[in-house]
Short mmCIF file of C-alpha atoms and ligand atoms in Angstrom, two decimals:
data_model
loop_
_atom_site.label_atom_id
_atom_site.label_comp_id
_atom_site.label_asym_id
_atom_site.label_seq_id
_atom_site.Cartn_x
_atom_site.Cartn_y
_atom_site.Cartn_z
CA UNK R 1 14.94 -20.73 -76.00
CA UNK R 2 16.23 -17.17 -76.09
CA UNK R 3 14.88 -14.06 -77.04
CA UNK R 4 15.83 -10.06 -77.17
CA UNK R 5 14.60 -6.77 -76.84
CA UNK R 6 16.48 -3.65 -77.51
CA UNK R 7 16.55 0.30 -75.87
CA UNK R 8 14.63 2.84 -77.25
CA UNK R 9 14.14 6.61 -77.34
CA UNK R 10 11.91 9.45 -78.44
CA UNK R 11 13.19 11.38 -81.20
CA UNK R 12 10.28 13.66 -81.36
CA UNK R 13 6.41 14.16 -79.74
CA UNK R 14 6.79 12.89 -76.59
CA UNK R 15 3.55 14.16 -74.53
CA UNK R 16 2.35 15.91 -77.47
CA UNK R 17 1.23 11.69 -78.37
CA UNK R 18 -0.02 11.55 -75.09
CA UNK R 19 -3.40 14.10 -76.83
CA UNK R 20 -3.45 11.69 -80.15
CA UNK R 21 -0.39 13.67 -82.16
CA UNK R 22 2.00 11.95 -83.89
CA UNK R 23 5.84 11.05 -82.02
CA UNK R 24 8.88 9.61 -83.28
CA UNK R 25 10.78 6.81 -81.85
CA UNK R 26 13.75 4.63 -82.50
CA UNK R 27 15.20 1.71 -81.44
CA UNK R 28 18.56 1.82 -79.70
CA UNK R 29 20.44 -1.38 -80.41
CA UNK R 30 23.42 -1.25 -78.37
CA UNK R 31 21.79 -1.87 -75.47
CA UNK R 32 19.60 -4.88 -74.87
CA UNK R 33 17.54 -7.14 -73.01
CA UNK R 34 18.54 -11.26 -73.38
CA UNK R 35 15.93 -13.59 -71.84
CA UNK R 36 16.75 -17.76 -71.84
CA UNK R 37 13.99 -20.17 -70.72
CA UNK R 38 15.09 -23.59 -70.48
CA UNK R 39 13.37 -27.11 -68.64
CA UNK R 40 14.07 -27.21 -65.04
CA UNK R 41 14.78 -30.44 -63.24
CA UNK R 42 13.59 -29.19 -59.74
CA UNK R 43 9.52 -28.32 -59.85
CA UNK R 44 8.87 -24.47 -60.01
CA UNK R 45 9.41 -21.93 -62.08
CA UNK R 46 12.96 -20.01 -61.18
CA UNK R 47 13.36 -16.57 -61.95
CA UNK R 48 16.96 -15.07 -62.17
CA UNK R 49 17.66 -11.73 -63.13
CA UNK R 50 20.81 -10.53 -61.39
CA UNK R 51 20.81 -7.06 -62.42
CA UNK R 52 18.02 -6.71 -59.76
CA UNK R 53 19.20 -9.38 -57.62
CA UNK R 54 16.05 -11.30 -57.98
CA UNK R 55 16.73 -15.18 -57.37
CA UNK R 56 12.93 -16.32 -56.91
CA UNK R 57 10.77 -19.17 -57.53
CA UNK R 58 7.37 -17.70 -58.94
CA UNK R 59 5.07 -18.80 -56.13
CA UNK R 60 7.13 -16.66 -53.85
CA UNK R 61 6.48 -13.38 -55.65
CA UNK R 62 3.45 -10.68 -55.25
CA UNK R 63 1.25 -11.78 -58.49
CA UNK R 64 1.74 -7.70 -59.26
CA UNK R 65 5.18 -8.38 -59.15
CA UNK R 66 7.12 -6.67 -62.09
CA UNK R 67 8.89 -10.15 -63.51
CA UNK R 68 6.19 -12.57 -62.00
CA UNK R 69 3.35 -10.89 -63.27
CA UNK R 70 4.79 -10.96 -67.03
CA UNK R 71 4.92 -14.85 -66.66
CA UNK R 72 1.57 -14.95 -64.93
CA UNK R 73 0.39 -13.23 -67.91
CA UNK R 74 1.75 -15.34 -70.41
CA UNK R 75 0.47 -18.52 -68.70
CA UNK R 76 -2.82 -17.09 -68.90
CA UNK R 77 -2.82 -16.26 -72.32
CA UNK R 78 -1.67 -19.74 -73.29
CA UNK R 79 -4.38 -20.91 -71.03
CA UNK R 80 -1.56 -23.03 -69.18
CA UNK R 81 -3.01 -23.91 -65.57
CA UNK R 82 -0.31 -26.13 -64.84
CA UNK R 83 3.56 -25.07 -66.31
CA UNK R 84 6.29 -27.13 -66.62
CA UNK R 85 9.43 -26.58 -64.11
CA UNK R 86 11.27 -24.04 -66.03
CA UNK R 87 14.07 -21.58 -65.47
CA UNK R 88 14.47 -17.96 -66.80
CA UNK R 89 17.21 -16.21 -67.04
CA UNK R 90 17.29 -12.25 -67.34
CA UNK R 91 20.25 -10.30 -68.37
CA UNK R 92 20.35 -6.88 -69.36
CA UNK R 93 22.80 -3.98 -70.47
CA UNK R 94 19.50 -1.22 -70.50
CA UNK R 95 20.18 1.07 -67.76
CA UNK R 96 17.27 0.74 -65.39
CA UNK R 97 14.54 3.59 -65.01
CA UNK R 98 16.43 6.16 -67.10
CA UNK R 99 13.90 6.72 -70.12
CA UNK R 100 15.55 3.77 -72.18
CA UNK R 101 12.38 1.45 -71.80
CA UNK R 102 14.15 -1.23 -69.53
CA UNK R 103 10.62 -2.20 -68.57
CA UNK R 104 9.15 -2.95 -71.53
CA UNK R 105 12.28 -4.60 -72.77
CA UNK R 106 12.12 -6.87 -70.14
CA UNK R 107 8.02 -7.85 -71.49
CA UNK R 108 8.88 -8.45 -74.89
CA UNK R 109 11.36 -10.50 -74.55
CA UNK R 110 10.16 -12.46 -71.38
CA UNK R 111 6.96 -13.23 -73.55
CA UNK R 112 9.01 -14.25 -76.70
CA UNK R 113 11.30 -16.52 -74.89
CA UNK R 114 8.33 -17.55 -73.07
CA UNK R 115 6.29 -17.94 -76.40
CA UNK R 116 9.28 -20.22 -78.12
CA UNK R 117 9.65 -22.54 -75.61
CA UNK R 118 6.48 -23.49 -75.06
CA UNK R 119 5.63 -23.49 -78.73
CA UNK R 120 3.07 -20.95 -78.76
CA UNK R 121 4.14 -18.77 -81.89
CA UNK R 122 2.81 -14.83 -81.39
CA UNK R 123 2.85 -12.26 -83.39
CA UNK R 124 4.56 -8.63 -82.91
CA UNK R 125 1.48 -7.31 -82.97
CA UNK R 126 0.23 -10.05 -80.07
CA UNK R 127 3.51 -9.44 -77.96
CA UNK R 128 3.06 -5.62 -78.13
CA UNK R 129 -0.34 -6.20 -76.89
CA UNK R 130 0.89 -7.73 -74.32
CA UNK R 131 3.74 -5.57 -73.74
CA UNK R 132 1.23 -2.80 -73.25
CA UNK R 133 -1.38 -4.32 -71.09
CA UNK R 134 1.67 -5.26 -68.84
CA UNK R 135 2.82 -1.33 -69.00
CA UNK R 136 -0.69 -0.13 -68.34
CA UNK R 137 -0.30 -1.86 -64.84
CA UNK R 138 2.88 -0.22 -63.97
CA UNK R 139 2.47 3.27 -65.83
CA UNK R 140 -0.82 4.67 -65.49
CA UNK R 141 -1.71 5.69 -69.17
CA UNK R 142 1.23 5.12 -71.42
CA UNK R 143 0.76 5.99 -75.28
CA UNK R 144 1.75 2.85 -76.29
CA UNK R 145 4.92 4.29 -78.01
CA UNK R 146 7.48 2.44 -75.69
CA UNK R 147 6.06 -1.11 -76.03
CA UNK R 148 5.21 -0.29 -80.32
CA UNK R 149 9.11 0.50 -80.45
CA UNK R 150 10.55 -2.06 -78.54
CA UNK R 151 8.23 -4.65 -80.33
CA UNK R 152 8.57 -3.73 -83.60
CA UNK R 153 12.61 -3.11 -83.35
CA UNK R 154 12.24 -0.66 -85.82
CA UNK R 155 12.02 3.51 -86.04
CA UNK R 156 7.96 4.44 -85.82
CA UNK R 157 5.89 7.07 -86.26
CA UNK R 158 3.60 6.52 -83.25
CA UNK R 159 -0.11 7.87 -83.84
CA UNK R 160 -2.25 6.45 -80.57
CA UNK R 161 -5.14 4.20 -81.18
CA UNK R 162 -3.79 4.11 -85.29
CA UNK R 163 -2.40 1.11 -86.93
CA UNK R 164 1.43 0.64 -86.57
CA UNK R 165 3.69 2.76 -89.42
CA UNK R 166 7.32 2.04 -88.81
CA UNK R 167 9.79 4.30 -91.60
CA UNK R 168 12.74 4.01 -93.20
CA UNK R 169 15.63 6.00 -92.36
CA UNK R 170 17.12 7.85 -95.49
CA UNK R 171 20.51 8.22 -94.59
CA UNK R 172 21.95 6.79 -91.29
CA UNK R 173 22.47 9.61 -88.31
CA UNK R 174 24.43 10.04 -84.93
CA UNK R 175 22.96 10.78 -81.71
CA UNK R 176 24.49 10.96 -78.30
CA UNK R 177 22.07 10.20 -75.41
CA UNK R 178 23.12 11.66 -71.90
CA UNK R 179 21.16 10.95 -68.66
CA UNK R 180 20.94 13.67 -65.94
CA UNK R 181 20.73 10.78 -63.60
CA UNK R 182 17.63 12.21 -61.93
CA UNK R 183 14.64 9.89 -61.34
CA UNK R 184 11.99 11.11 -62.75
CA UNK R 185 8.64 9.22 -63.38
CA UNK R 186 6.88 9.55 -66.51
CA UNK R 187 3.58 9.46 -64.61
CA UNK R 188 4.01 12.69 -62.84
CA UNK R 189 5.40 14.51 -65.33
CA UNK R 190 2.22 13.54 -67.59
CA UNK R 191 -0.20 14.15 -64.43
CA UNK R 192 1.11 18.11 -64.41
CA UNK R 193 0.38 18.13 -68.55
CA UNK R 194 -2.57 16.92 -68.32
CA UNK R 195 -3.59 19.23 -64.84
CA UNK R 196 -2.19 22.24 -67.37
CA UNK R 197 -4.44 21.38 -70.53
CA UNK R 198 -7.19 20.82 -67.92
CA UNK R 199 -6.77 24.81 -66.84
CA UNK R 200 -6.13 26.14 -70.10
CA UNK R 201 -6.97 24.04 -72.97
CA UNK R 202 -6.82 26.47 -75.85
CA UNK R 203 -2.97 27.25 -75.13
CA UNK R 204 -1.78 23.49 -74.61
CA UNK R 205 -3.88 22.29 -78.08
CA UNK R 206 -1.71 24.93 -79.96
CA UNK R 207 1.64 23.66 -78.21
CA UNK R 208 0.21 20.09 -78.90
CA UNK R 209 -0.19 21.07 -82.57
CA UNK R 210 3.28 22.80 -83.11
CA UNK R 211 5.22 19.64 -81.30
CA UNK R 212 2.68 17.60 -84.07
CA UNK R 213 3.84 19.08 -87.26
CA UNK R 214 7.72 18.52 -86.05
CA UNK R 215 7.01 15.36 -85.82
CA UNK R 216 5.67 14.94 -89.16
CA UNK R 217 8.21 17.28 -90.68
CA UNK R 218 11.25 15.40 -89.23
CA UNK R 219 9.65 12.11 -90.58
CA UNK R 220 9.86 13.74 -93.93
CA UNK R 221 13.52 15.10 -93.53
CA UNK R 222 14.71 11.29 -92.32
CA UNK R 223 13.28 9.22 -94.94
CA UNK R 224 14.40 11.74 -97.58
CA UNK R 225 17.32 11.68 -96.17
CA UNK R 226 18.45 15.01 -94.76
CA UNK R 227 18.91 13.86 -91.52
CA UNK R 228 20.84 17.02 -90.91
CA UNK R 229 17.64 19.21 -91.20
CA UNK R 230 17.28 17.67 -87.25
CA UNK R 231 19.04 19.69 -85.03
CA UNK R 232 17.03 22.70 -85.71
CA UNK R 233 13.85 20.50 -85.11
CA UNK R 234 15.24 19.30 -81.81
CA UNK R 235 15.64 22.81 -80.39
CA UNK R 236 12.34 23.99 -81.75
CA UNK R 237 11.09 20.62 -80.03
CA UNK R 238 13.12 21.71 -76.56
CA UNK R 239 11.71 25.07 -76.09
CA UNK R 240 7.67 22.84 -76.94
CA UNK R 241 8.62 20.81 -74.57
CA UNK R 242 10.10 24.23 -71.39
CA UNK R 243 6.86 25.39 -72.59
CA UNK R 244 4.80 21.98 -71.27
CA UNK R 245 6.82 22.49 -68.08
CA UNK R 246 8.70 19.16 -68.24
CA UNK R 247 12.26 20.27 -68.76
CA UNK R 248 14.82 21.13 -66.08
CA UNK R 249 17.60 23.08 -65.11
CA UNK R 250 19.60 19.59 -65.27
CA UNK R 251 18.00 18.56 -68.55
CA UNK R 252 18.53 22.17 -70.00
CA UNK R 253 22.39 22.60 -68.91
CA UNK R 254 23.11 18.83 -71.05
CA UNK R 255 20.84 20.56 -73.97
CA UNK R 256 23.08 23.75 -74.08
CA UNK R 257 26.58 21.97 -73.56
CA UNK R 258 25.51 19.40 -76.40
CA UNK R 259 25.30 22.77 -78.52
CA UNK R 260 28.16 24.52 -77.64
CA UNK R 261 30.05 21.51 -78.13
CA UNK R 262 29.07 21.52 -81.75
CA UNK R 263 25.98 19.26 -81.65
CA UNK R 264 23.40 20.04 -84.51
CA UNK R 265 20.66 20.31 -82.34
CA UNK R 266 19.30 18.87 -78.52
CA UNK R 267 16.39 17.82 -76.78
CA UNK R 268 15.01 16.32 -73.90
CA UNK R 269 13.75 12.92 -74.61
CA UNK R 270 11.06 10.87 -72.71
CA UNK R 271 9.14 12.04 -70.01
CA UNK R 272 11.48 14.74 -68.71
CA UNK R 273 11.98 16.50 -65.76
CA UNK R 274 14.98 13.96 -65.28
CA UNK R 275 15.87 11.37 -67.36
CA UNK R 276 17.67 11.59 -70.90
CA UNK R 277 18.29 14.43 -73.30
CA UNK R 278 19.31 13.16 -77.07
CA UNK R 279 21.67 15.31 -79.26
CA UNK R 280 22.09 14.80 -82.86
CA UNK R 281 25.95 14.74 -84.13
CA UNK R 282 28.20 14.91 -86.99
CA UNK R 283 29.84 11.55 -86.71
CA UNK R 284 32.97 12.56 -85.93
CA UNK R 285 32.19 14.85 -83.13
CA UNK R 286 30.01 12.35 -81.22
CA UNK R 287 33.16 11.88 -78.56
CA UNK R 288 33.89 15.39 -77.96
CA UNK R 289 29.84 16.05 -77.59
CA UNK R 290 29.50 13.01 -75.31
CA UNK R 291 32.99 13.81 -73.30
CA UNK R 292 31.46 17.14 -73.02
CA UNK R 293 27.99 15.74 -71.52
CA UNK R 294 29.89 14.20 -68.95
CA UNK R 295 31.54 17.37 -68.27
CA UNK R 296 28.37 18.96 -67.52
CA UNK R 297 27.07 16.54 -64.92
CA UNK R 298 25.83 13.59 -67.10
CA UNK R 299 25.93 10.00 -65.48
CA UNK R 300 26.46 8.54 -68.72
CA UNK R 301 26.54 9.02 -72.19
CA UNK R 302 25.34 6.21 -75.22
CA UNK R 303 26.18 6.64 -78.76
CA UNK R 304 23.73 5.51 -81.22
CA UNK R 305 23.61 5.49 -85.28
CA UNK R 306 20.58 5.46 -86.16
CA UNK R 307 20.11 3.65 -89.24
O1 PMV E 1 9.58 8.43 -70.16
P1 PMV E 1 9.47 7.59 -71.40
O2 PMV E 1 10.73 7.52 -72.19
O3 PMV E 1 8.82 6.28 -71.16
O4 PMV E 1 8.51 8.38 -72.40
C1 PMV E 1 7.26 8.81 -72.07
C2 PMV E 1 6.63 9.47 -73.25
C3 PMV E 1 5.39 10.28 -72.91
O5 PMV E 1 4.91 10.80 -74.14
C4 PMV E 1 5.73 11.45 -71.99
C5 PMV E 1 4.31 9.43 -72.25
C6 PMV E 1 3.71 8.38 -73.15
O6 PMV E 1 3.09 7.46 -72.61
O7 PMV E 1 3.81 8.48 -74.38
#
């Protein structure tokens, strides 16, 4: 049986969901992560997932083992003591550890391949359960935005602890994602927002609050569609998020060459510090913005519509 999981990024909120205000997210289709389970005729369960060179029979793994301890997981759910020989096969075209949710792409559709082939039918909202308590191991404290996303395959509007709203998207838009390239983990750069709020609460509620309402108010412009209304969103969103500390001089030189290149608008995306920054585009001028990323030191670019 096979299964998928797309990429996804933040449009808007990120760390501002983090203290319970609301954050936009999209999938990004044109990257994905392909999962096939099938019998096995030699006993075991054989994991194969050449994009991280892992060849590995389960029983050879750490149980907290990225991979292995999805499958534990599942088995456990199903209570299944005793699996059948099976193999898995793992393929993916999400760059790793760049903000793109490779992780949690990896979950979902590990537990839906998982979940077909040994007929036990889930729900989204019992794979994204899953999906989370598996990112709660590796991440600290996530949101919950990255595994909703993913899940769901479909743009939401990410409140934590509130019932899932996904939205429609008015009128499709263009966005060009470039990645500084810099590992940067999402824990730390949470960690030193949350050390911040802890020594000055009053200021970080009010950034909180502004990064809130342009999350809300960009909802409004993309289901109405005036997805152009963006860009100036995205910069207002930028200089929230220099404020919080979690830009850099890397993320901030892509931001400013996406605009004098003619992009509508930029932002980091994600945790920050490193990672991706997003920029929304007129159609037409997403290859001179991404050509121009590049330029500037980007290790890659993506081009999504968003639609
Ligand atoms: O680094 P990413 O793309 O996984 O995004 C993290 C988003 C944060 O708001 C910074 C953290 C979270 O758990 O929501």
């Amino acid at each position: 049986m096979k299964a998928s999981a797309p990429g996804k990024i933040i449009l808007f909120g990120e760390h501002a969901v983090v203290y319970n205000r609301p954050a936009l997210a999209v999938p990004v289709t044109q990257v994905k992560v392909d999962v096939e389970v099938t019998d096995s005729e030699s006993a075991g369960i054989h994991i194969h997932a050449p994009i991280i060179n892992l060849h590995a029979e389960l029983n050879t793994l750490p149980p907290d083992h990225a991979i292995g301890s999805v499958v534990l997981k599942v088995f456990s759910a199903f209570g299944i003591s005793n699996p059948p020989p099976l193999k898995i096969n793992i393929t993916s075209t999400i760059p790793a550890a760049a903000g793109l949710g490779s992780g949690a792409a990896v979950s979902a559709a590990l537990i839906r391949a998982l979940a077909l082939h040994l007929a036990y039918p889930l729900t989204n909202e019992q794979v994204n359960d899953m999906v989370f308590e598996i990112e709660k191991l590796h991440h600290g404290t996530p949101s919950g935005i990255d595994n909703t996303v993913i899940t769901f395959s479909k743009p939401v509007y990410f409140v934590k602890g509130q019932p899932i709203e996904t939205f429609k998207v008015g009128k499709p838009f263009t966005i060009v994602i470039g990645d500084t390239g810099v590992a940067a983990p999402t824990k730390e750069s949470v960690g030193d927002v949350r050390k911040l709020w802890l020594e000055d609460q009053n200021k970080f509620e009010v950034l909180f609050n502004e990064i809130g309402k342009i999350s809300q108010t960009a909802r409004d412009s993309i289901e109405s569609g005036q997805p152009e209304q963006l860009g100036g969103l995205m910069d207002q969103n930028h200089a929230l998020l220099q404020q919080l500390t979690v830009s850099s001089n890397e993320l901030d030189n892509l931001v400013t060459a996406a605009r004098d290149a003619g992009a509508l608008g930029a932002k980091l995306s994600g945790g920050g510090r490193g990672g991706n920054m997003i920029a929304l585009v007129k159609k037409e001028k997403a290859e001179s913005v991404s050509n121009a990323l590049l330029s500037a030191g980007a290790k890659r670019t993506i081009v999504t519509e968003i639609k």
